Short mmCIF file of C-alpha atoms and ligand atoms in Angstrom, two decimals:
data_model
loop_
_atom_site.label_atom_id
_atom_site.label_comp_id
_atom_site.label_asym_id
_atom_site.label_seq_id
_atom_site.Cartn_x
_atom_site.Cartn_y
_atom_site.Cartn_z
CA MET W 1379 -23.34 -5.13 -13.89
CA MET W 1380 -21.85 -3.27 -16.77
CA SER W 1381 -24.41 -4.69 -19.22
CA ARG W 1382 -27.19 -4.01 -16.80
CA LEU W 1383 -26.30 -0.32 -16.96
CA LEU W 1384 -26.02 -0.06 -20.60
CA PRO W 1385 -29.86 0.31 -21.29
CA ALA W 1386 -29.80 3.11 -18.78
CA VAL W 1387 -27.04 4.95 -20.65
CA SER W 1388 -28.60 4.55 -24.08
CA GLY W 1389 -32.13 5.30 -22.79
CA ARG W 1390 -33.37 2.02 -24.21
CA VAL W 1391 -36.00 -0.12 -22.67
CA PRO W 1392 -34.19 -3.51 -22.19
CA GLY W 1393 -34.75 -5.79 -25.13
CA VAL W 1394 -36.12 -3.02 -27.36
CA PRO W 1395 -33.67 -1.71 -29.94
CA PRO W 1396 -33.31 2.05 -29.99
CA THR W 1397 -34.50 3.99 -33.12
CA PRO W 1398 -31.74 5.85 -34.94
CA ALA W 1399 -33.38 9.18 -33.89
CA MET W 1400 -33.55 8.29 -30.23
CA ALA W 1401 -29.98 7.13 -30.35
CA ARG W 1402 -28.80 10.48 -31.81
CA VAL W 1403 -30.78 12.47 -29.17
CA VAL W 1404 -29.42 10.26 -26.37
CA GLY W 1405 -25.88 10.67 -27.77
CA LEU W 1406 -26.14 14.45 -27.91
CA LEU W 1407 -27.58 14.75 -24.48
CA ALA W 1408 -25.07 12.32 -22.98
CA HIS W 1409 -22.25 14.31 -24.58
CA ARG W 1410 -23.45 17.58 -23.08
CA TRP W 1411 -24.02 15.95 -19.70
CA PHE W 1412 -20.78 14.22 -19.47
CA SER W 1413 -18.69 17.00 -20.99
CA GLY W 1414 -19.84 19.35 -18.12
CA ALA W 1415 -22.39 21.37 -20.13
CA PHE W 1416 -25.07 19.84 -17.93
CA ARG W 1417 -25.36 21.53 -14.55
CA GLY W 1418 -26.81 19.27 -11.98
CA PRO W 1419 -26.03 16.75 -9.42
CA LEU W 1420 -23.81 15.00 -11.92
CA GLN W 1421 -21.24 17.63 -11.41
CA VAL W 1422 -20.42 15.99 -8.16
CA ILE W 1423 -20.17 12.49 -9.70
CA ARG W 1424 -16.87 11.11 -8.97
CA CYS W 1425 -15.43 7.74 -10.34
CA PRO W 1426 -16.21 4.29 -8.69
CA ALA W 1427 -15.33 0.67 -9.36
CA PRO W 1428 -17.06 -2.27 -10.99
CA GLN W 1429 -19.47 -3.86 -8.58
CA LEU W 1430 -17.34 -6.18 -6.61
CA HIS W 1431 -20.05 -7.73 -4.62
CA VAL W 1432 -17.80 -7.60 -1.64
CA SER W 1433 -20.32 -6.48 0.96
CA GLY W 1434 -20.59 -5.68 4.60
CA PRO W 1435 -18.97 -3.01 6.78
CA ALA W 1436 -15.78 -5.09 7.07
CA MET W 1437 -14.85 -4.02 3.52
CA ALA W 1438 -16.01 -0.32 4.04
CA ALA W 1439 -13.57 2.37 2.99
CA SER W 1440 -13.13 5.30 5.41
CA GLN W 1441 -14.76 8.81 4.75
CA GLU W 1442 -11.14 9.91 4.19
CA ASP W 1443 -10.47 7.36 1.44
CA PHE W 1444 -13.77 8.35 -0.08
CA ALA W 1445 -12.93 12.05 0.00
CA LYS W 1446 -9.49 11.14 -1.47
CA ALA W 1447 -11.24 9.20 -4.31
CA MET W 1448 -13.41 12.10 -5.07
CA ASN W 1449 -10.24 14.34 -5.51
CA GLN W 1450 -8.61 11.61 -7.57
CA VAL W 1451 -11.40 11.64 -10.08
CA LYS W 1452 -10.46 15.25 -10.97
CA LEU W 1453 -6.98 14.20 -11.79
CA LEU W 1454 -7.92 11.45 -14.28
CA LYS W 1455 -6.01 11.91 -17.45
CA GLU W 1456 -8.54 10.03 -19.60
CA ASP W 1457 -12.29 10.57 -19.81
CA PRO W 1458 -13.62 7.16 -18.38
CA GLY W 1459 -16.57 7.14 -20.61
CA ASN W 1460 -20.24 7.47 -20.00
CA GLU W 1461 -20.82 4.00 -18.57
CA VAL W 1462 -18.23 4.43 -15.91
CA LYS W 1463 -19.46 7.93 -14.99
CA LEU W 1464 -22.90 6.59 -14.61
CA LYS W 1465 -21.57 4.02 -12.14
CA LEU W 1466 -19.59 6.74 -10.28
CA TYR W 1467 -22.66 8.76 -10.03
CA ALA W 1468 -24.77 5.99 -8.78
CA LEU W 1469 -22.24 4.87 -6.19
CA TYR W 1470 -21.70 8.53 -5.10
CA LYS W 1471 -25.43 8.94 -4.52
CA GLN W 1472 -25.79 5.70 -2.81
CA ALA W 1473 -22.84 6.29 -0.61
CA THR W 1474 -23.99 9.78 0.42
CA GLU W 1475 -27.81 9.44 0.37
CA GLY W 1476 -28.51 5.79 0.48
CA PRO W 1477 -31.02 4.01 -1.78
CA CYS W 1478 -32.73 5.93 -4.52
CA ASN W 1479 -36.05 7.34 -3.41
CA ALA W 1480 -36.21 10.17 -5.96
CA PRO W 1481 -39.29 10.08 -8.30
CA LYS W 1482 -38.60 8.18 -11.63
CA PRO W 1483 -37.97 10.80 -14.38
CA GLY W 1484 -40.13 10.75 -17.46
CA MET W 1485 -39.11 8.40 -20.39
CA LEU W 1486 -37.99 11.28 -22.58
CA ASP W 1487 -35.77 12.82 -19.94
CA PHE W 1488 -33.05 10.50 -21.06
CA ILE W 1489 -30.16 11.81 -19.07
CA LEU W 1490 -31.94 12.10 -15.82
CA LYS W 1491 -33.46 8.64 -16.41
CA ALA W 1492 -30.06 7.10 -17.10
CA LYS W 1493 -28.74 8.54 -13.87
CA TRP W 1494 -31.87 7.46 -11.97
CA ASP W 1495 -31.75 3.95 -13.36
CA ALA W 1496 -28.14 3.67 -12.39
CA TRP W 1497 -28.78 4.73 -8.82
CA ASN W 1498 -31.88 2.80 -8.52
CA ALA W 1499 -30.22 -0.38 -9.77
CA LEU W 1500 -28.05 -0.39 -6.69
CA GLY W 1501 -31.20 -1.28 -4.61
CA ASN W 1502 -30.42 -1.51 -0.91
CA LEU W 1503 -26.70 -1.63 -1.33
CA PRO W 1504 -25.34 -0.47 2.09
CA LYS W 1505 -23.88 3.08 1.97
CA GLU W 1506 -20.45 1.68 3.30
CA THR W 1507 -20.22 -0.85 0.41
CA ALA W 1508 -21.20 1.89 -2.08
CA ARG W 1509 -18.39 3.97 -0.66
CA GLN W 1510 -15.87 1.04 -0.98
CA ASN W 1511 -16.94 0.30 -4.38
CA TYR W 1512 -16.60 3.89 -5.41
CA VAL W 1513 -13.01 3.97 -3.97
CA ASP W 1514 -12.25 0.72 -5.75
CA LEU W 1515 -13.46 1.98 -9.04
CA VAL W 1516 -11.53 5.23 -8.75
CA SER W 1517 -8.46 3.34 -7.83
CA SER W 1518 -8.79 1.06 -10.88
CA LEU W 1519 -9.36 4.07 -13.01
CA SER W 1520 -6.38 5.92 -11.66
CA ALA W 1521 -4.08 2.88 -12.24
CA SER W 1522 -5.02 2.51 -15.87
CA SER W 1523 -4.94 6.17 -16.39
CA CYS W 1524 -1.49 6.45 -14.89
CA SER W 1525 -0.30 3.57 -16.96
CA GLN W 1526 -0.48 5.75 -19.96
CA VAL W 1527 2.41 7.82 -18.76
CA THR W 1528 5.13 7.66 -21.37
CA PRO W 1529 8.01 5.23 -20.46
CA ALA W 1530 10.53 7.89 -20.75
CA ALA W 1531 8.84 10.20 -18.17
CA ASP W 1532 8.29 7.26 -15.97
CA LYS W 1533 11.82 5.93 -15.78
CA LYS W 1534 13.33 7.56 -12.83
CA GLN W 1535 11.37 9.03 -10.00
CA ALA W 1536 13.71 10.03 -7.32
CA GLU W 1537 17.30 9.73 -6.29
CA SER W 1538 19.12 10.45 -3.13
CA ASP W 1539 22.45 9.24 -1.67
CA SER W 1540 20.92 6.74 0.67
CA LEU W 1541 17.83 5.72 -1.25
CA VAL W 1542 17.53 5.09 -4.98
CA VAL W 1543 14.11 4.83 -6.48
CA THR W 1544 13.60 3.80 -10.06
CA SER W 1545 10.59 2.67 -12.07
CA GLU W 1546 10.90 0.46 -15.09
CA ASP W 1547 8.99 -2.35 -16.74
CA GLY W 1548 6.06 -1.87 -14.42
CA ILE W 1549 8.25 -2.19 -11.29
CA THR W 1550 9.13 0.63 -8.92
CA THR W 1551 12.30 -0.40 -7.02
CA ILE W 1552 13.21 1.17 -3.73
CA ARG W 1553 16.81 0.47 -3.13
CA LEU W 1554 18.48 1.01 0.22
CA ASN W 1555 21.86 2.42 -0.75
CA ARG W 1556 24.27 2.77 2.19
CA PRO W 1557 26.37 -0.32 1.60
CA ALA W 1558 29.17 0.99 3.76
CA LYS W 1559 26.87 1.06 6.72
CA LYS W 1560 25.11 -2.16 5.73
CA ASN W 1561 22.14 -0.11 4.68
CA ALA W 1562 21.20 0.84 8.25
CA LEU W 1563 18.28 3.13 8.29
CA THR W 1564 18.69 6.78 9.12
CA THR W 1565 15.81 8.95 10.25
CA GLN W 1566 15.92 10.56 6.89
CA MET W 1567 15.67 7.24 5.27
CA TYR W 1568 12.53 6.32 7.09
CA ARG W 1569 11.03 9.52 5.79
CA ASP W 1570 12.29 8.98 2.20
CA ILE W 1571 10.94 5.39 2.11
CA MET W 1572 7.51 6.65 3.22
CA ARG W 1573 7.56 9.29 0.40
CA ALA W 1574 8.73 6.71 -2.15
CA LEU W 1575 5.94 4.32 -1.14
CA GLU W 1576 3.45 7.01 -1.38
CA ALA W 1577 4.62 7.82 -4.91
CA ALA W 1578 4.81 4.22 -5.86
CA SER W 1579 1.17 3.66 -4.66
CA GLU W 1580 0.19 6.32 -7.37
CA ASP W 1581 2.61 5.84 -10.14
CA SER W 1582 2.10 3.72 -13.15
CA SER W 1583 4.02 0.76 -11.86
CA ARG W 1584 2.24 -2.53 -11.09
CA ILE W 1585 4.42 -3.90 -8.35
CA THR W 1586 6.87 -2.34 -5.88
CA VAL W 1587 10.19 -3.83 -4.73
CA LEU W 1588 12.31 -3.09 -1.68
CA THR W 1589 15.95 -4.26 -1.86
CA GLY W 1590 19.53 -3.34 -0.75
CA SER W 1591 22.76 -2.39 -2.45
CA GLY W 1592 26.02 -4.22 -1.55
CA ASP W 1593 26.31 -7.43 0.61
CA TYR W 1594 23.59 -6.56 3.14
CA TYR W 1595 19.71 -6.10 2.61
CA CYS W 1596 19.66 -3.88 5.72
CA SER W 1597 21.10 -3.83 9.19
CA GLY W 1598 18.01 -2.28 10.76
CA ASN W 1599 17.71 1.00 12.55
CA ASP W 1600 20.85 3.05 12.49
CA LEU W 1601 21.93 3.03 16.03
CA SER W 1602 23.54 6.41 15.50
CA ASN W 1603 20.03 7.77 15.48
CA PHE W 1604 20.34 7.61 19.26
CA LYS W 1605 23.61 9.71 19.30
CA ASP W 1606 23.97 13.30 20.50
CA ILE W 1607 20.61 13.61 22.22
CA PRO W 1608 20.68 16.13 25.06
CA PRO W 1609 19.71 14.48 28.37
CA ASP W 1610 16.63 16.69 28.70
CA LYS W 1611 15.47 15.67 25.14
CA VAL W 1612 15.69 11.97 25.56
CA GLU W 1613 12.06 11.48 26.35
CA GLU W 1614 10.89 13.81 23.67
CA ARG W 1615 12.99 12.12 21.12
CA ALA W 1616 11.66 8.71 22.08
CA GLN W 1617 8.18 9.90 21.60
CA SER W 1618 8.89 11.54 18.20
CA SER W 1619 10.69 8.35 17.10
CA ALA W 1620 7.75 6.35 18.11
CA VAL W 1621 5.53 8.56 15.96
CA LEU W 1622 7.87 8.11 13.07
CA LEU W 1623 7.90 4.41 13.49
CA ARG W 1624 4.20 4.11 13.70
CA ASP W 1625 3.74 6.25 10.57
CA PHE W 1626 6.39 4.24 8.72
CA VAL W 1627 4.95 0.91 9.45
CA ASP W 1628 1.41 2.30 8.71
CA CYS W 1629 2.59 3.06 5.09
CA PHE W 1630 3.47 -0.71 4.73
CA ILE W 1631 0.19 -1.83 6.19
CA ASP W 1632 -1.73 0.38 3.78
CA PHE W 1633 0.33 -0.01 0.67
CA PRO W 1634 -2.25 -0.97 -2.02
CA LYS W 1635 -0.02 -2.63 -4.73
CA PRO W 1636 1.90 -6.03 -4.58
CA LEU W 1637 5.02 -5.32 -2.41
CA ILE W 1638 8.07 -7.50 -2.81
CA ALA W 1639 11.12 -7.80 -0.70
CA VAL W 1640 14.27 -8.81 -2.65
CA VAL W 1641 16.49 -9.80 0.20
CA ASN W 1642 19.88 -9.71 -1.25
CA GLY W 1643 21.83 -10.47 1.87
CA PRO W 1644 21.61 -10.44 5.77
CA ALA W 1645 18.70 -8.53 7.34
CA VAL W 1646 18.53 -7.29 10.88
CA GLY W 1647 15.89 -5.74 13.18
CA ILE W 1648 13.06 -3.77 11.54
CA SER W 1649 14.07 -4.89 8.09
CA VAL W 1650 13.10 -8.41 9.20
CA THR W 1651 10.00 -7.56 11.16
CA LEU W 1652 8.58 -5.68 8.24
CA LEU W 1653 8.77 -8.72 5.95
CA GLY W 1654 5.47 -9.93 7.36
CA LEU W 1655 3.80 -6.91 5.70
CA PHE W 1656 5.09 -7.77 2.32
CA ASP W 1657 3.29 -9.89 -0.17
CA VAL W 1658 6.21 -11.86 -1.30
CA VAL W 1659 9.74 -12.26 0.09
CA TYR W 1660 12.56 -13.56 -2.20
CA ALA W 1661 15.85 -14.29 -0.47
CA SER W 1662 19.43 -15.14 -1.62
CA ASP W 1663 20.71 -18.21 0.13
CA ARG W 1664 23.30 -15.90 1.69
CA ALA W 1665 20.55 -13.91 3.58
CA THR W 1666 20.05 -14.27 7.28
CA PHE W 1667 17.21 -13.06 9.40
CA HIS W 1668 18.08 -11.57 12.88
CA THR W 1669 15.83 -9.77 15.35
CA PRO W 1670 18.08 -9.17 18.41
CA PHE W 1671 15.65 -7.03 20.22
CA SER W 1672 16.23 -8.36 23.68
CA HIS W 1673 20.05 -8.05 23.25
CA LEU W 1674 19.38 -4.36 22.40
CA GLY W 1675 16.91 -3.88 25.39
CA GLN W 1676 14.31 -3.21 22.79
CA SER W 1677 11.01 -4.83 21.76
CA PRO W 1678 9.57 -6.06 18.37
CA GLU W 1679 8.02 -3.74 15.84
CA GLY W 1680 6.59 -3.88 12.36
CA CYS W 1681 3.61 -5.84 13.66
CA SER W 1682 5.84 -8.87 14.10
CA SER W 1683 4.55 -9.48 17.65
CA TYR W 1684 1.19 -10.32 15.91
CA ILE W 1685 2.22 -11.57 12.50
CA PHE W 1686 5.20 -13.85 13.48
CA PRO W 1687 3.34 -16.05 16.05
CA LYS W 1688 0.46 -16.43 13.57
CA MET W 1689 2.92 -17.18 10.77
CA MET W 1690 5.32 -19.60 12.36
CA GLY W 1691 3.55 -20.56 15.68
CA PRO W 1692 4.25 -18.95 19.03
CA SER W 1693 7.35 -20.95 19.93
CA LYS W 1694 9.24 -20.39 16.67
CA ALA W 1695 8.36 -16.66 16.89
CA ALA W 1696 9.58 -16.58 20.44
CA GLU W 1697 12.96 -17.99 19.53
CA MET W 1698 13.28 -15.14 17.04
CA LEU W 1699 11.58 -12.18 18.87
CA ILE W 1700 12.43 -13.06 22.49
CA PHE W 1701 15.77 -14.83 22.15
CA GLY W 1702 17.06 -13.27 19.01
CA LYS W 1703 17.70 -16.57 17.20
CA LYS W 1704 19.17 -15.78 13.86
CA LEU W 1705 17.56 -17.75 10.97
CA THR W 1706 19.23 -18.90 7.72
CA ALA W 1707 17.22 -18.25 4.50
CA ARG W 1708 16.17 -21.81 4.34
CA GLU W 1709 15.00 -21.82 7.98
CA ALA W 1710 13.06 -18.55 7.19
CA LEU W 1711 11.57 -20.26 4.18
CA ALA W 1712 10.44 -23.22 6.42
CA GLN W 1713 8.81 -20.66 8.90
CA GLY W 1714 6.86 -18.93 6.02
CA LEU W 1715 8.68 -15.63 6.48
CA VAL W 1716 10.28 -16.09 3.04
CA THR W 1717 8.47 -17.21 -0.09
CA ALA W 1718 11.45 -18.64 -2.06
CA VAL W 1719 15.17 -18.91 -1.74
CA PHE W 1720 17.63 -18.74 -4.77
CA PRO W 1721 21.35 -19.52 -4.98
CA ASP W 1722 23.19 -16.25 -4.54
CA ASP W 1723 24.97 -16.41 -7.81
CA THR W 1724 21.78 -16.60 -9.87
CA PHE W 1725 19.60 -14.72 -7.31
CA GLN W 1726 19.32 -11.31 -9.25
CA LYS W 1727 18.73 -12.94 -12.61
CA GLU W 1728 16.11 -15.31 -11.49
CA VAL W 1729 14.22 -12.96 -9.16
CA TRP W 1730 14.08 -10.14 -11.69
CA ALA W 1731 12.92 -12.39 -14.51
CA ARG W 1732 10.07 -13.60 -12.32
CA LEU W 1733 9.19 -10.05 -11.22
CA LYS W 1734 9.13 -8.72 -14.74
CA ALA W 1735 6.67 -11.45 -15.61
CA TYR W 1736 4.47 -10.66 -12.61
CA ALA W 1737 4.50 -6.87 -13.60
CA LYS W 1738 2.75 -7.81 -16.78
CA LEU W 1739 -0.32 -9.03 -15.11
CA PRO W 1740 -3.44 -6.78 -14.85
CA PRO W 1741 -2.83 -4.21 -12.22
CA ASN W 1742 -6.37 -3.97 -10.97
CA ALA W 1743 -6.80 -7.60 -10.45
CA MET W 1744 -3.59 -7.67 -8.44
CA ARG W 1745 -4.58 -4.77 -6.20
CA ILE W 1746 -8.04 -6.14 -5.71
CA ALA W 1747 -6.63 -9.59 -4.81
CA LYS W 1748 -4.26 -7.98 -2.33
CA ARG W 1749 -7.04 -6.01 -0.88
CA LEU W 1750 -9.19 -8.97 -0.39
CA MET W 1751 -6.36 -10.88 1.30
CA ARG W 1752 -5.32 -8.15 3.59
CA HIS W 1753 -8.33 -6.00 4.37
CA GLN W 1754 -9.71 -8.08 7.25
CA GLU W 1755 -6.54 -7.67 9.26
CA LYS W 1756 -5.80 -3.97 8.54
CA GLU W 1757 -7.58 -2.59 11.55
CA LYS W 1758 -5.85 -5.06 13.77
CA LEU W 1759 -2.39 -4.36 12.31
CA HIS W 1760 -2.88 -0.66 12.92
CA ALA W 1761 -3.73 -1.26 16.50
CA VAL W 1762 -0.75 -3.67 16.93
CA ASN W 1763 1.55 -1.05 15.35
CA ALA W 1764 0.32 1.65 17.63
CA GLU W 1765 0.94 -0.45 20.70
CA GLU W 1766 4.35 -1.67 19.55
CA SER W 1767 5.45 1.88 18.86
CA ARG W 1768 4.15 3.00 22.28
CA VAL W 1769 6.01 0.20 24.07
CA LEU W 1770 9.24 0.87 22.10
CA ALA W 1771 9.27 4.61 23.23
CA GLU W 1772 9.39 3.27 26.74
CA ARG W 1773 12.09 0.80 25.93
CA TRP W 1774 14.32 3.40 24.29
CA VAL W 1775 14.60 5.42 27.62
CA SER W 1776 15.29 2.15 29.63
CA ASP W 1777 18.69 1.41 31.16
CA GLU W 1778 18.79 -1.86 29.27
CA CYS W 1779 18.44 -0.16 25.88
CA ILE W 1780 20.73 2.79 26.61
CA THR W 1781 23.55 0.37 27.82
CA ALA W 1782 23.18 -1.73 24.68
CA ILE W 1783 23.37 1.32 22.29
CA VAL W 1784 26.28 2.92 24.15
CA ALA W 1785 28.02 -0.43 23.90
CA PHE W 1786 27.50 -0.56 20.15
CA LEU W 1787 28.37 3.12 19.48
CA SER W 1788 31.55 2.77 21.56
CA LYS W 1789 32.38 -0.23 19.39
CA LYS W 1790 32.32 -2.51 22.36
CA ALA W 1791 29.49 -4.69 20.95
CA LYS W 1792 28.34 -6.08 17.75
CA LEU W 1793 25.54 -8.51 17.08
C1 LIG L 3243 12.50 5.15 14.37
C2 LIG L 3243 12.28 3.67 13.93
C3 LIG L 3243 12.89 2.80 14.99
C4 LIG L 3243 12.70 1.40 14.57
C5 LIG L 3243 13.20 0.36 15.45
C6 LIG L 3243 14.21 -0.62 14.82
C7 LIG L 3243 14.95 -1.45 15.57
C8 LIG L 3243 15.86 -2.23 14.90
O1 LIG L 3243 16.17 -2.28 13.72
S1 LIG L 3243 16.94 -3.13 16.01
C9 LIG L 3243 18.34 -3.56 15.10
C10 LIG L 3243 19.44 -2.51 15.04
N1 LIG L 3243 20.59 -3.01 14.39
C11 LIG L 3243 21.67 -3.51 14.92
O2 LIG L 3243 21.73 -3.64 16.20
C12 LIG L 3243 22.79 -3.89 14.03
C13 LIG L 3243 24.10 -3.22 14.43
N2 LIG L 3243 25.25 -3.64 13.64
C14 LIG L 3243 25.92 -4.73 13.85
O3 LIG L 3243 25.84 -5.39 14.73
C15 LIG L 3243 26.99 -4.98 12.81
O4 LIG L 3243 27.44 -3.77 12.14
C16 LIG L 3243 26.53 -5.98 11.74
C17 LIG L 3243 26.45 -7.36 12.28
C18 LIG L 3243 25.25 -5.59 11.09
C19 LIG L 3243 27.56 -6.02 10.57
O5 LIG L 3243 28.78 -6.40 11.10
P1 LIG L 3243 30.11 -6.40 10.15
O6 LIG L 3243 29.91 -7.21 8.97
O7 LIG L 3243 31.35 -6.66 11.05
O8 LIG L 3243 30.29 -4.91 9.68
P2 LIG L 3243 30.56 -3.55 10.50
O9 LIG L 3243 30.11 -3.65 11.85
O10 LIG L 3243 31.97 -3.24 10.38
O11 LIG L 3243 29.61 -2.53 9.83
C20 LIG L 3243 30.14 -1.61 8.86
C21 LIG L 3243 29.87 -0.24 9.23
O12 LIG L 3243 28.41 -0.02 9.32
C22 LIG L 3243 27.97 0.40 10.57
N3 LIG L 3243 26.72 -0.24 10.94
C23 LIG L 3243 26.18 -1.39 10.59
N4 LIG L 3243 25.04 -1.48 11.06
C24 LIG L 3243 24.67 -0.40 11.73
C25 LIG L 3243 23.59 0.09 12.42
N5 LIG L 3243 22.47 -0.69 12.54
N6 LIG L 3243 23.57 1.22 13.04
C26 LIG L 3243 24.66 2.06 12.85
N7 LIG L 3243 25.76 1.66 12.18
C27 LIG L 3243 25.75 0.49 11.55
C28 LIG L 3243 29.16 -0.11 11.47
O13 LIG L 3243 29.14 0.65 12.72
C29 LIG L 3243 30.32 0.01 10.60
O14 LIG L 3243 30.50 1.40 10.66
P3 LIG L 3243 32.13 1.93 10.62
O15 LIG L 3243 32.79 1.33 11.79
O16 LIG L 3243 31.96 3.40 10.76
O17 LIG L 3243 32.66 1.44 9.38
#
């Protein structure tokens, strides 16, 4: 595709070498055009992606993604070059107006002709596919543009008491950091993780890791989140928590880069269910995987009610999600929930060596592979997440749940 566009940019007739004079004129005009001196429809050109030839509405980006991509183009740190700008222009026109029906400009009108050729070359490419390709191209440009940030500026992105976010060697690491509370997730931590994921999706890192500090990976939702709610606010709090949960899980569903869980120890509740939305899960042989939802009068979340039965079969999923069976790391590996298990004493060394090597791979190729693997299911996952969140809001105000939480908070019960 790139080479098919080259003649359009140079103003050449394919197969006929340009004369030096023609090349000079084209170069000058192209410079004016692309440097903004040209006032015309190109001013609205926004970056796109190489033609991926992934077609059909199933791959279509939303209007919102498209609008975001148009804004992203303005933030590019590097000029993407004329060839790419032509692609962006063509895809923008195709996405917004459909196939090129404009009259062909004259041979000497080099710039208009280059633009026309680029647009016309898209033929009958559906608007939705053009939109998706535009979004992909912008995303690939943003990634490579971002990766030129200086390492020093890139090293540390955020730090708070309960969440530590660092970025190094192409890896953004989001570390749960409440070891004294087994890394239980407070309401603030859900919000901070969402923010960290959003930042990681746009920073220069190539892969993103979630892990825990201390002996636990995470003990799930902090049950103190349910403390001190005035009786007349219980329903309202359940509804707002359901919205938080839905938004939180949506961030994982939509996360565009490879996402890796480094499960350093036991995992409970939502920290287990979310694993189905990670691309790779590495576990220490000390890790366990526990989803005691029925014990707590609650119900599964994190899209596990859909992903787990598909992943491990309905009856193994039922043992976990209905009966709260705790899996060892090896059992979780056998069920496909975990990618690989490492001895605890070499866990960190082996995992990080592997991740550092992965983080050297071309970022766009990794993102595209992830999108291709995940895209078909996205809509379904959002629907599952919305339904699970709605049902949980009902469970949180049920007698079964309130009794279980009171028992834990009054230290009468533990898992
Ligand atoms: C808005 C989004 C909602 C998302 C919905 C999510 C649902 C879930 O995640 S359900 C799962 C909820 N998690 C639990 O039920 C776990 C509760 N914790 C325990 O059962 C135990 O603490 C343990 C098995 C995880 C660890 O036991 P142990 O090794 O004996 O350690 P301690 O119990 O002494 O824990 C140390 C310290 O940490 C506190 N803590 C641990 N987990 C939680 C938690 N999930 N919520 C609140 N607090 C937790 C524990 O109470 C101890 O505190 P101190 O007594 O003050 O030292």
